[in-house]
Amino acid sequence: MTYDFLQLNRELPAPLYQQLYHSIRRAVESGHLKAGQRLPSIRALANDLQISCTTVESAYQQLCVEGYLRAQPQRGYFVLEAQRPEPIRLTVPPGSPRRVAGPPVRYNFGSDCVDSANIDLKLWKRQIRDVLNRQEIIASYGEHQGEYALRHALSAYSYGMRGVLASPDQIVIGAGTQPLLSILCGLLGDKDTAVAMEEPGFRQAEQVFSDCGFKVIKLPGDDDGPKMEALLSSGVKLAFISPSNRIRTGMSLPISRRMELLRWASECGGILIEDDHNGELRYRARPIPALQGMGGGQSVVYIGSFSKLLLPSVRIGYMALTPELLERYRRSAKNYNQTASKIEQLALANYIRSGQMERHLRHLRKLYSSKCSRLSRALKQAFGTTVSILLQETPLSMILTVQSDMKVEMLCDLALRRGVRVGTTQNGKKILLGFAGIPSDQIEEAVQCLYAAWKDVLKKEKNKK
Amino acid sequence: MTYDFLQLNRELPAPLYQQLYHSIRRAVESGHLKAGQRLPSIRALANDLQISCTTVESAYQQLCVEGYLRAQPQRGYFVLEAQRPEPIRLTVPPGSPRRVAGPPVRYNFGSDCVDSANIDLKLWKRQIRDVLNRQEIIASYGEHQGEYALRHALSAYSYGMRGVLASPDQIVIGAGTQPLLSILCGLLGDKDTAVAMEEPGFRQAEQVFSDCGFKVIKLPGDDDGPKMEALLSSGVKLAFISPSNRIRTGMSLPISRRMELLRWASECGGILIEDDHNGELRYRARPIPALQGMGGGQSVVYIGSFSKLLLPSVRIGYMALTPELLERYRRSAKNYNQTASKIEQLALANYIRSGQMERHLRHLRKLYSSKCSRLSRALKQAFGTTVSILLQETPLSMILTVQSDMKVEMLCDLALRRGVRVGTTQNGKKILLGFAGIPSDQIEEAVQCLYAAWKDVLKKEKNKK
């Protein structure tokens, strides 16, 4: 154990032995020095702190007198069980226990987990191990913009999967969407820049915009996406769009609205930020290519990420800048440290280059397509018309409108008592069933349990025979 | 290979076969489809794209006519060597080759590398492997604030090493200092908040402040740190301080100035942001405890990070918030996704908890202390008074003032021609020798080479016998 926490200052008026006494006392009271622990010998500590033995001895004696330490002849000084009337407060009380015990979860429809069967864990572990064995790599700093090997792999991957037109030089890597947006805000704006996004908005993006002093303007939406009149009349030059995954409906933007958005950008010199989170994860409909490529790589900044495709614990995202923004980025590139783990970046580069990523994606598409049908069928069979279902394709979840007078919160609670964990939509008004995490063969049982939990509070079906 | 990059849109006026033709042509020209590659059969592609066989056939025929594809009877359609007069431009030209070949570097005094002998690679790899084997961990999302296990370990570690007073609840993890500062700016400020820092400033921090719309005010410094009169008269309520590692001198702030800063904060209700990058890495002087702890955990936000202590490729930093800022953070904690790799966070938690980190740090202190003496001795022996040396303790480097009429840039160049890589200070005015990367037993040879490179351009020594 080092004793660097002992604070002595010759410039203070208090004598050194008193300072030492207070330092040790605080360490005992805060639990940093634990009962039974032996302190360094007087000589050793004096030597270490470069003070006299008398100073250390005086402090130790005082602490013994006050019951913080006990001297054992021939053995040294030991910390006593702290039993102070008024223990020192750390600046924040420890707080409530972190996990409240509840009924055990048997079926998890939370949107924050993935089915371990979906995970290409063995291959991923091998990639990580391969990188770890290359000492020269982990013993050096990474590139500010992200590892070239990964940018190169993403240039080909994003073109192949999503029709994104970006050379490796145009791609910036980061630990997810937020750090990338932070950099982007720096490139885009002066203060008071306004950015438009469709209602209800995307919380994490809004947070970054507002932290960067941007004004966020919410656009009303219609069936096809954000209303164009609202965008035009807002007068903004910057719009944040999630074309593959609208928060409001979980639906994809049709090509017509995409073309309108591109026309808007080219006519007013505006910039579209295309958030394509898990955009390659379509399994019901054929994926619609990214706006960025449709616009020929101009006026669209594309942002992609991997959490649901790979492993939720891997935080890697990337953005493709427009030529103009790239030029600005280059001027200050060295001012931005890379946020993504170098080891994970290189593992991902190999994973993509070797074709494993594409194979895995094909597997996921099949898996999610089957899970989705299975869940939807099971829900219809169990609930009939008392529940209506809206599929959110890329978020891998279904929004349920339950015919009941019960509050949504209570419905969650009833479900949990039967061991089924379900979530709610962002506004808390509807039930959200994520199906990424639940194993395929448990879907029917889980829905049965859910029905058992809710059957007494459902409104009567009108048409049930 | 998936063919998702083929863009078809029934709403466009152009017939589908033409759209398909253009899509494939672009893929060939951009090199995404490579010479010799076989395209899917007409039937397979028609089926995949849900269009008629005739449409696919028409497109293929057109491409054959124009020399993009070749039909081989019974075998299918193959991509031809692209030999277009005007190949399509990706939005950014590939750019100059990334690494310019130069003379081979035999001795590396760059500040961006660490000696592989300094690295506890075997233990770190074991920690990573242990985490990778716990499937439930890597298959789930991490905590927004950072893994509790790591925050818990850091609470004890930062207290023991630096006297920081922070409970695990107060600690926020991030992928280095910048993402943490981004969050902090969001908590601290309205627009037009001003932050003071000592000249010449810290580039990466300034970038974040200015991206967040903060005004950066540079304070002149004296021997002991930023001038207090300048801080007082600036009227700001927020100061960014690097007490363990002043950019200007590489020296540590003496306790007297630290006390003055704390007094300033408590008197005006100001906040100090304490950047303690590698603060535990002292090897010449006894470490001075962090401001945060000296101030009792009030009015100081402490930021620590690990790049030079652990592995440069590991991007993990942490900040300890004040009670008031913590309360604000909690209100929006869910809006900030964690940026640090979960695997690396948990590996670090184990590395710290098992005591390996402390052992490694003790080893590093000895190593750097010896390297530092060895380098300083070798420089004095070789250069005498023609070079003066200023040690920067935590950045593990020495600033050299070379008595020569040569420009610093030229000196670097001369050194490189002898195989010695040296850097310059941030303002480009002095030579910077980082000694983290160079193996101990090469120091003397490296200095000899450096002397050989510069000996003809040194001013005459006055006192040399």
PDB file of N, CA, C and O in Angstrom, chain A residues 4 9 11 91 94 98 112 116 121 135 138 141 143 148 169-170 178 191-192 207 211 255-256 313 315 335-338 341 344 358 365, chain B residues 2 4 9 11 91 94 98 112 116 121 135 138 141 143 148 169-170 178 191-192 207 211 255-256 313 315 335-338 341 344 365:
ATOM      1  N   ASP A   4       0.606   7.773  -0.255  1.00  0.00           N
ATOM      2  CA  ASP A   4       0.585   9.070  -0.916  1.00  0.00           C
ATOM      3  C   ASP A   4      -0.548   9.959  -0.436  1.00  0.00           C
ATOM      4  O   ASP A   4      -0.552  11.153  -0.662  1.00  0.00           O
ATOM      5  N   ASN A   9       2.224  19.644   4.584  1.00  0.00           N
ATOM      6  CA  ASN A   9       2.531  20.890   3.896  1.00  0.00           C
ATOM      7  C   ASN A   9       3.294  21.807   4.837  1.00  0.00           C
ATOM      8  O   ASN A   9       2.734  22.347   5.792  1.00  0.00           O
ATOM      9  N   GLU A  11       4.254  24.659   4.455  1.00  0.00           N
ATOM     10  CA  GLU A  11       3.904  26.082   4.406  1.00  0.00           C
ATOM     11  C   GLU A  11       2.696  26.415   5.281  1.00  0.00           C
ATOM     12  O   GLU A  11       2.360  27.576   5.466  1.00  0.00           O
ATOM     13  N   THR A  91     -18.264  13.168   0.528  1.00  0.00           N
ATOM     14  CA  THR A  91     -19.063  14.304   0.071  1.00  0.00           C
ATOM     15  C   THR A  91     -20.467  13.899  -0.373  1.00  0.00           C
ATOM     16  O   THR A  91     -21.363  14.709  -0.400  1.00  0.00           O
ATOM     17  N   PRO A  94     -23.502   7.299   0.567  1.00  0.00           N
ATOM     18  CA  PRO A  94     -23.433   6.128  -0.303  1.00  0.00           C
ATOM     19  C   PRO A  94     -24.681   5.913  -1.150  1.00  0.00           C
ATOM     20  O   PRO A  94     -24.615   5.305  -2.194  1.00  0.00           O
ATOM     21  N   ARG A  98     -27.955  -0.241  -5.016  1.00  0.00           N
ATOM     22  CA  ARG A  98     -28.027  -0.004  -6.443  1.00  0.00           C
ATOM     23  C   ARG A  98     -29.074  -0.837  -7.156  1.00  0.00           C
ATOM     24  O   ARG A  98     -29.715  -0.386  -8.069  1.00  0.00           O
ATOM     25  N   ASP A 112     -32.749  -3.569 -23.752  1.00  0.00           N
ATOM     26  CA  ASP A 112     -31.337  -3.317 -23.482  1.00  0.00           C
ATOM     27  C   ASP A 112     -30.490  -4.573 -23.456  1.00  0.00           C
ATOM     28  O   ASP A 112     -29.383  -4.582 -22.963  1.00  0.00           O
ATOM     29  N   SER A 116     -28.084 -14.191 -26.308  1.00  0.00           N
ATOM     30  CA  SER A 116     -26.683 -14.608 -26.443  1.00  0.00           C
ATOM     31  C   SER A 116     -26.515 -15.547 -27.634  1.00  0.00           C
ATOM     32  O   SER A 116     -25.426 -15.693 -28.158  1.00  0.00           O
ATOM     33  N   LEU A 121     -19.852 -14.759 -30.574  1.00  0.00           N
ATOM     34  CA  LEU A 121     -18.899 -14.492 -29.518  1.00  0.00           C
ATOM     35  C   LEU A 121     -17.540 -15.118 -29.759  1.00  0.00           C
ATOM     36  O   LEU A 121     -16.500 -14.508 -29.523  1.00  0.00           O
ATOM     37  N   GLN A 135       1.851  -6.838 -29.826  1.00  0.00           N
ATOM     38  CA  GLN A 135       2.282  -5.907 -28.800  1.00  0.00           C
ATOM     39  C   GLN A 135       2.518  -4.489 -29.306  1.00  0.00           C
ATOM     40  O   GLN A 135       2.176  -3.518 -28.638  1.00  0.00           O
ATOM     41  N   ILE A 138      -0.800  -2.477 -29.209  1.00  0.00           N
ATOM     42  CA  ILE A 138      -1.436  -1.993 -27.992  1.00  0.00           C
ATOM     43  C   ILE A 138      -0.490  -1.139 -27.167  1.00  0.00           C
ATOM     44  O   ILE A 138      -0.901  -0.474 -26.241  1.00  0.00           O
ATOM     45  N   TYR A 141      -0.106   4.726 -29.220  1.00  0.00           N
ATOM     46  CA  TYR A 141      -1.353   5.462 -29.339  1.00  0.00           C
ATOM     47  C   TYR A 141      -2.015   5.148 -30.669  1.00  0.00           C
ATOM     48  O   TYR A 141      -1.350   4.762 -31.627  1.00  0.00           O
ATOM     49  N   GLU A 143      -4.641   6.332 -33.994  1.00  0.00           N
ATOM     50  CA  GLU A 143      -4.788   7.527 -34.819  1.00  0.00           C
ATOM     51  C   GLU A 143      -5.958   8.362 -34.305  1.00  0.00           C
ATOM     52  O   GLU A 143      -6.977   7.817 -33.898  1.00  0.00           O
ATOM     53  N   TYR A 148      -6.696   3.424 -39.356  1.00  0.00           N
ATOM     54  CA  TYR A 148      -6.883   3.422 -40.811  1.00  0.00           C
ATOM     55  C   TYR A 148      -7.483   2.095 -41.271  1.00  0.00           C
ATOM     56  O   TYR A 148      -8.355   2.073 -42.137  1.00  0.00           O
ATOM     57  N   ASP A 169     -10.535   8.334 -45.914  1.00  0.00           N
ATOM     58  CA  ASP A 169     -10.130   9.644 -45.403  1.00  0.00           C
ATOM     59  C   ASP A 169     -11.296  10.463 -44.876  1.00  0.00           C
ATOM     60  O   ASP A 169     -11.115  11.390 -44.095  1.00  0.00           O
ATOM     61  N   GLN A 170     -12.486  10.130 -45.373  1.00  0.00           N
ATOM     62  CA  GLN A 170     -13.675  10.901 -45.006  1.00  0.00           C
ATOM     63  C   GLN A 170     -14.321  10.395 -43.730  1.00  0.00           C
ATOM     64  O   GLN A 170     -15.257  10.996 -43.220  1.00  0.00           O
ATOM     65  N   GLN A 178     -22.696   9.759 -29.816  1.00  0.00           N
ATOM     66  CA  GLN A 178     -22.557  11.033 -29.105  1.00  0.00           C
ATOM     67  C   GLN A 178     -21.200  11.712 -29.279  1.00  0.00           C
ATOM     68  O   GLN A 178     -21.162  12.895 -29.614  1.00  0.00           O
ATOM     69  N   LYS A 191     -22.285  29.420 -32.142  1.00  0.00           N
ATOM     70  CA  LYS A 191     -23.360  29.330 -31.173  1.00  0.00           C
ATOM     71  C   LYS A 191     -24.661  29.725 -31.871  1.00  0.00           C
ATOM     72  O   LYS A 191     -24.642  30.349 -32.923  1.00  0.00           O
ATOM     73  N   ASP A 192     -25.762  29.351 -31.247  1.00  0.00           N
ATOM     74  CA  ASP A 192     -27.081  29.723 -31.754  1.00  0.00           C
ATOM     75  C   ASP A 192     -27.428  29.056 -33.071  1.00  0.00           C
ATOM     76  O   ASP A 192     -28.387  29.439 -33.716  1.00  0.00           O
ATOM     77  N   GLN A 207     -29.315  15.981 -26.344  1.00  0.00           N
ATOM     78  CA  GLN A 207     -28.450  16.366 -25.237  1.00  0.00           C
ATOM     79  C   GLN A 207     -27.142  16.957 -25.769  1.00  0.00           C
ATOM     80  O   GLN A 207     -26.688  18.002 -25.300  1.00  0.00           O
ATOM     81  N   ASP A 211     -25.930  20.727 -25.292  1.00  0.00           N
ATOM     82  CA  ASP A 211     -24.656  20.975 -24.608  1.00  0.00           C
ATOM     83  C   ASP A 211     -23.733  21.833 -25.461  1.00  0.00           C
ATOM     84  O   ASP A 211     -22.889  22.558 -24.937  1.00  0.00           O
ATOM     85  N   ILE A 255     -38.759   6.511 -50.066  1.00  0.00           N
ATOM     86  CA  ILE A 255     -37.787   7.170 -50.946  1.00  0.00           C
ATOM     87  C   ILE A 255     -38.250   8.567 -51.340  1.00  0.00           C
ATOM     88  O   ILE A 255     -37.450   9.498 -51.432  1.00  0.00           O
ATOM     89  N   SER A 256     -39.551   8.742 -51.540  1.00  0.00           N
ATOM     90  CA  SER A 256     -40.047  10.057 -51.976  1.00  0.00           C
ATOM     91  C   SER A 256     -39.661  11.143 -50.972  1.00  0.00           C
ATOM     92  O   SER A 256     -39.150  12.201 -51.343  1.00  0.00           O
ATOM     93  N   SER A 313     -21.700  -4.376 -25.729  1.00  0.00           N
ATOM     94  CA  SER A 313     -20.632  -3.805 -24.920  1.00  0.00           C
ATOM     95  C   SER A 313     -19.568  -3.118 -25.771  1.00  0.00           C
ATOM     96  O   SER A 313     -18.685  -2.466 -25.240  1.00  0.00           O
ATOM     97  N   ARG A 315     -18.445  -0.230 -28.094  1.00  0.00           N
ATOM     98  CA  ARG A 315     -18.925   1.118 -28.392  1.00  0.00           C
ATOM     99  C   ARG A 315     -18.144   1.688 -29.561  1.00  0.00           C
ATOM    100  O   ARG A 315     -17.161   2.380 -29.377  1.00  0.00           O
ATOM    101  N   ASN A 335      -6.765  18.043 -32.417  1.00  0.00           N
ATOM    102  CA  ASN A 335      -7.347  18.502 -31.163  1.00  0.00           C
ATOM    103  C   ASN A 335      -8.380  17.531 -30.615  1.00  0.00           C
ATOM    104  O   ASN A 335      -8.892  17.722 -29.522  1.00  0.00           O
ATOM    105  N   TYR A 336      -8.737  16.535 -31.418  1.00  0.00           N
ATOM    106  CA  TYR A 336      -9.720  15.565 -30.944  1.00  0.00           C
ATOM    107  C   TYR A 336      -9.049  14.226 -30.715  1.00  0.00           C
ATOM    108  O   TYR A 336      -8.561  13.604 -31.649  1.00  0.00           O
ATOM    109  N   ASN A 337      -9.001  13.780 -29.464  1.00  0.00           N
ATOM    110  CA  ASN A 337      -8.476  12.455 -29.209  1.00  0.00           C
ATOM    111  C   ASN A 337      -9.505  11.417 -29.615  1.00  0.00           C
ATOM    112  O   ASN A 337     -10.705  11.638 -29.485  1.00  0.00           O
ATOM    113  N   GLN A 338      -9.027  10.298 -30.082  1.00  0.00           N
ATOM    114  CA  GLN A 338      -9.924   9.203 -30.426  1.00  0.00           C
ATOM    115  C   GLN A 338     -10.561   8.663 -29.150  1.00  0.00           C
ATOM    116  O   GLN A 338      -9.918   8.581 -28.105  1.00  0.00           O
ATOM    117  N   SER A 341     -11.943   2.335 -28.322  1.00  0.00           N
ATOM    118  CA  SER A 341     -10.825   1.462 -27.943  1.00  0.00           C
ATOM    119  C   SER A 341     -10.079   1.000 -29.187  1.00  0.00           C
ATOM    120  O   SER A 341     -10.669   0.522 -30.147  1.00  0.00           O
ATOM    121  N   GLU A 344     -10.492  -2.771 -29.867  1.00  0.00           N
ATOM    122  CA  GLU A 344     -11.789  -3.126 -30.437  1.00  0.00           C
ATOM    123  C   GLU A 344     -11.921  -2.613 -31.873  1.00  0.00           C
ATOM    124  O   GLU A 344     -12.546  -3.260 -32.706  1.00  0.00           O
ATOM    125  N   GLU A 358     -20.530  -9.709 -42.469  1.00  0.00           N
ATOM    126  CA  GLU A 358     -21.627  -9.883 -43.421  1.00  0.00           C
ATOM    127  C   GLU A 358     -22.355 -11.195 -43.185  1.00  0.00           C
ATOM    128  O   GLU A 358     -23.582 -11.256 -43.230  1.00  0.00           O
ATOM    129  N   ARG A 365     -30.457 -11.318 -39.736  1.00  0.00           N
ATOM    130  CA  ARG A 365     -31.684 -10.969 -40.458  1.00  0.00           C
ATOM    131  C   ARG A 365     -32.671 -12.128 -40.434  1.00  0.00           C
ATOM    132  O   ARG A 365     -33.858 -11.942 -40.207  1.00  0.00           O
TER     133      ARG A 365
ATOM    134  N   THR B   2     -23.423  -9.310 -50.205  1.00  0.00           N
ATOM    135  CA  THR B   2     -24.806  -8.854 -50.345  1.00  0.00           C
ATOM    136  C   THR B   2     -24.861  -7.801 -51.447  1.00  0.00           C
ATOM    137  O   THR B   2     -23.862  -7.176 -51.761  1.00  0.00           O
ATOM    138  N   ASP B   4     -26.992  -5.191 -51.392  1.00  0.00           N
ATOM    139  CA  ASP B   4     -27.843  -4.126 -50.870  1.00  0.00           C
ATOM    140  C   ASP B   4     -27.499  -2.777 -51.452  1.00  0.00           C
ATOM    141  O   ASP B   4     -28.286  -1.836 -51.371  1.00  0.00           O
ATOM    142  N   ASN B   9     -35.541   2.405 -57.376  1.00  0.00           N
ATOM    143  CA  ASN B   9     -36.603   3.214 -56.822  1.00  0.00           C
ATOM    144  C   ASN B   9     -37.722   3.344 -57.834  1.00  0.00           C
ATOM    145  O   ASN B   9     -37.580   4.008 -58.851  1.00  0.00           O
ATOM    146  N   GLU B  11     -40.299   4.937 -57.727  1.00  0.00           N
ATOM    147  CA  GLU B  11     -40.943   6.249 -57.847  1.00  0.00           C
ATOM    148  C   GLU B  11     -40.182   7.181 -58.775  1.00  0.00           C
ATOM    149  O   GLU B  11     -40.654   8.260 -59.098  1.00  0.00           O
ATOM    150  N   THR B  91     -16.124  11.064 -53.306  1.00  0.00           N
ATOM    151  CA  THR B  91     -16.273  12.483 -52.993  1.00  0.00           C
ATOM    152  C   THR B  91     -14.970  13.132 -52.545  1.00  0.00           C
ATOM    153  O   THR B  91     -14.816  14.323 -52.619  1.00  0.00           O
ATOM    154  N   PRO B  94      -8.368  10.004 -52.859  1.00  0.00           N
ATOM    155  CA  PRO B  94      -7.703   9.145 -51.883  1.00  0.00           C
ATOM    156  C   PRO B  94      -6.618   9.861 -51.077  1.00  0.00           C
ATOM    157  O   PRO B  94      -6.295   9.458 -49.974  1.00  0.00           O
ATOM    158  N   ARG B  98      -0.206   7.743 -46.810  1.00  0.00           N
ATOM    159  CA  ARG B  98      -0.360   8.097 -45.412  1.00  0.00           C
ATOM    160  C   ARG B  98       0.942   8.233 -44.649  1.00  0.00           C
ATOM    161  O   ARG B  98       1.088   9.076 -43.809  1.00  0.00           O
ATOM    162  N   ASP B 112       4.840  10.036 -28.093  1.00  0.00           N
ATOM    163  CA  ASP B 112       3.605   9.297 -28.345  1.00  0.00           C
ATOM    164  C   ASP B 112       3.780   7.788 -28.225  1.00  0.00           C
ATOM    165  O   ASP B 112       2.962   7.028 -28.688  1.00  0.00           O
ATOM    166  N   SER B 116       8.070  -0.770 -24.410  1.00  0.00           N
ATOM    167  CA  SER B 116       7.267  -1.972 -24.186  1.00  0.00           C
ATOM    168  C   SER B 116       7.698  -2.675 -22.897  1.00  0.00           C
ATOM    169  O   SER B 116       6.934  -3.436 -22.326  1.00  0.00           O
ATOM    170  N   LEU B 121       2.025  -6.139 -19.866  1.00  0.00           N
ATOM    171  CA  LEU B 121       1.172  -6.653 -20.915  1.00  0.00           C
ATOM    172  C   LEU B 121       0.533  -7.992 -20.562  1.00  0.00           C
ATOM    173  O   LEU B 121      -0.646  -8.218 -20.823  1.00  0.00           O
ATOM    174  N   GLN B 135     -19.595 -14.232 -20.597  1.00  0.00           N
ATOM    175  CA  GLN B 135     -20.484 -13.901 -21.699  1.00  0.00           C
ATOM    176  C   GLN B 135     -21.596 -12.928 -21.327  1.00  0.00           C
ATOM    177  O   GLN B 135     -21.934 -12.024 -22.082  1.00  0.00           O
ATOM    178  N   ILE B 138     -20.355  -9.279 -21.718  1.00  0.00           N
ATOM    179  CA  ILE B 138     -20.148  -8.616 -23.000  1.00  0.00           C
ATOM    180  C   ILE B 138     -21.397  -8.663 -23.872  1.00  0.00           C
ATOM    181  O   ILE B 138     -21.476  -7.990 -24.876  1.00  0.00           O
ATOM    182  N   TYR B 141     -25.527  -4.262 -22.341  1.00  0.00           N
ATOM    183  CA  TYR B 141     -25.058  -2.887 -22.333  1.00  0.00           C
ATOM    184  C   TYR B 141     -24.410  -2.575 -20.994  1.00  0.00           C
ATOM    185  O   TYR B 141     -24.712  -3.205 -19.983  1.00  0.00           O
ATOM    186  N   GLU B 143     -23.288   0.305 -17.878  1.00  0.00           N
ATOM    187  CA  GLU B 143     -23.969   1.385 -17.172  1.00  0.00           C
ATOM    188  C   GLU B 143     -23.602   2.725 -17.804  1.00  0.00           C
ATOM    189  O   GLU B 143     -22.456   2.934 -18.185  1.00  0.00           O
ATOM    190  N   TYR B 148     -20.012  -0.060 -12.345  1.00  0.00           N
ATOM    191  CA  TYR B 148     -19.908   0.189 -10.912  1.00  0.00           C
ATOM    192  C   TYR B 148     -18.614  -0.383 -10.346  1.00  0.00           C
ATOM    193  O   TYR B 148     -17.954   0.242  -9.514  1.00  0.00           O
ATOM    194  N   ASP B 169     -20.474   6.743  -6.416  1.00  0.00           N
ATOM    195  CA  ASP B 169     -21.614   7.423  -7.021  1.00  0.00           C
ATOM    196  C   ASP B 169     -21.243   8.746  -7.658  1.00  0.00           C
ATOM    197  O   ASP B 169     -21.952   9.262  -8.515  1.00  0.00           O
ATOM    198  N   GLN B 170     -20.146   9.312  -7.173  1.00  0.00           N
ATOM    199  CA  GLN B 170     -19.730  10.625  -7.652  1.00  0.00           C
ATOM    200  C   GLN B 170     -18.870  10.546  -8.893  1.00  0.00           C
ATOM    201  O   GLN B 170     -18.529  11.560  -9.486  1.00  0.00           O
ATOM    202  N   GLN B 178     -11.616  14.221 -22.969  1.00  0.00           N
ATOM    203  CA  GLN B 178     -12.536  15.019 -23.791  1.00  0.00           C
ATOM    204  C   GLN B 178     -14.010  14.667 -23.645  1.00  0.00           C
ATOM    205  O   GLN B 178     -14.821  15.563 -23.428  1.00  0.00           O
ATOM    206  N   LYS B 191     -24.755  29.036 -22.449  1.00  0.00           N
ATOM    207  CA  LYS B 191     -23.847  29.580 -23.449  1.00  0.00           C
ATOM    208  C   LYS B 191     -23.140  30.784 -22.831  1.00  0.00           C
ATOM    209  O   LYS B 191     -23.594  31.345 -21.848  1.00  0.00           O
ATOM    210  N   ASP B 192     -22.041  31.149 -23.442  1.00  0.00           N
ATOM    211  CA  ASP B 192     -21.275  32.326 -23.014  1.00  0.00           C
ATOM    212  C   ASP B 192     -20.632  32.166 -21.645  1.00  0.00           C
ATOM    213  O   ASP B 192     -20.159  33.129 -21.075  1.00  0.00           O
ATOM    214  N   GLN B 207     -10.482  22.877 -27.225  1.00  0.00           N
ATOM    215  CA  GLN B 207     -11.355  22.498 -28.331  1.00  0.00           C
ATOM    216  C   GLN B 207     -12.753  22.158 -27.809  1.00  0.00           C
ATOM    217  O   GLN B 207     -13.759  22.606 -28.354  1.00  0.00           O
ATOM    218  N   ASP B 211     -16.105  24.163 -28.602  1.00  0.00           N
ATOM    219  CA  ASP B 211     -17.217  23.466 -29.261  1.00  0.00           C
ATOM    220  C   ASP B 211     -18.502  23.604 -28.455  1.00  0.00           C
ATOM    221  O   ASP B 211     -19.594  23.558 -29.006  1.00  0.00           O
ATOM    222  N   ILE B 255       2.034  24.008  -3.075  1.00  0.00           N
ATOM    223  CA  ILE B 255       0.836  23.961  -2.235  1.00  0.00           C
ATOM    224  C   ILE B 255       0.272  25.359  -1.979  1.00  0.00           C
ATOM    225  O   ILE B 255      -0.937  25.549  -1.951  1.00  0.00           O
ATOM    226  N   SER B 256       1.163  26.351  -1.839  1.00  0.00           N
ATOM    227  CA  SER B 256       0.674  27.693  -1.531  1.00  0.00           C
ATOM    228  C   SER B 256      -0.302  28.186  -2.616  1.00  0.00           C
ATOM    229  O   SER B 256      -1.373  28.702  -2.316  1.00  0.00           O
ATOM    230  N   SER B 313      -3.093   2.493 -25.713  1.00  0.00           N
ATOM    231  CA  SER B 313      -4.254   2.151 -26.533  1.00  0.00           C
ATOM    232  C   SER B 313      -5.535   2.075 -25.709  1.00  0.00           C
ATOM    233  O   SER B 313      -6.611   1.947 -26.263  1.00  0.00           O
ATOM    234  N   ARG B 315      -8.317   3.742 -23.619  1.00  0.00           N
ATOM    235  CA  ARG B 315      -8.846   5.094 -23.453  1.00  0.00           C
ATOM    236  C   ARG B 315      -9.837   5.134 -22.309  1.00  0.00           C
ATOM    237  O   ARG B 315     -11.031   4.978 -22.512  1.00  0.00           O
ATOM    238  N   ASN B 335     -29.199  10.403 -20.591  1.00  0.00           N
ATOM    239  CA  ASN B 335     -29.001  11.002 -21.905  1.00  0.00           C
ATOM    240  C   ASN B 335     -27.573  10.886 -22.403  1.00  0.00           C
ATOM    241  O   ASN B 335     -27.269  11.260 -23.528  1.00  0.00           O
ATOM    242  N   TYR B 336     -26.691  10.428 -21.525  1.00  0.00           N
ATOM    243  CA  TYR B 336     -25.300  10.284 -21.936  1.00  0.00           C
ATOM    244  C   TYR B 336     -24.940   8.813 -22.018  1.00  0.00           C
ATOM    245  O   TYR B 336     -24.963   8.116 -21.010  1.00  0.00           O
ATOM    246  N   ASN B 337     -24.648   8.348 -23.214  1.00  0.00           N
ATOM    247  CA  ASN B 337     -24.179   6.974 -23.323  1.00  0.00           C
ATOM    248  C   ASN B 337     -22.729   6.897 -22.873  1.00  0.00           C
ATOM    249  O   ASN B 337     -21.961   7.831 -23.071  1.00  0.00           O
ATOM    250  N   GLN B 338     -22.389   5.781 -22.295  1.00  0.00           N
ATOM    251  CA  GLN B 338     -21.008   5.567 -21.885  1.00  0.00           C
ATOM    252  C   GLN B 338     -20.127   5.449 -23.128  1.00  0.00           C
ATOM    253  O   GLN B 338     -20.523   4.862 -24.117  1.00  0.00           O
ATOM    254  N   SER B 341     -14.959   1.489 -23.404  1.00  0.00           N
ATOM    255  CA  SER B 341     -15.219   0.077 -23.663  1.00  0.00           C
ATOM    256  C   SER B 341     -15.530  -0.652 -22.349  1.00  0.00           C
ATOM    257  O   SER B 341     -14.809  -0.538 -21.368  1.00  0.00           O
ATOM    258  N   GLU B 344     -12.784  -3.170 -21.360  1.00  0.00           N
ATOM    259  CA  GLU B 344     -11.590  -2.546 -20.802  1.00  0.00           C
ATOM    260  C   GLU B 344     -11.868  -1.941 -19.426  1.00  0.00           C
ATOM    261  O   GLU B 344     -11.007  -1.953 -18.545  1.00  0.00           O
ATOM    262  N   ARG B 365       7.560   4.173 -11.405  1.00  0.00           N
ATOM    263  CA  ARG B 365       8.234   5.293 -10.754  1.00  0.00           C
ATOM    264  C   ARG B 365       9.743   5.061 -10.704  1.00  0.00           C
ATOM    265  O   ARG B 365      10.527   5.949 -10.987  1.00  0.00           O
TER     266      ARG B 365
END
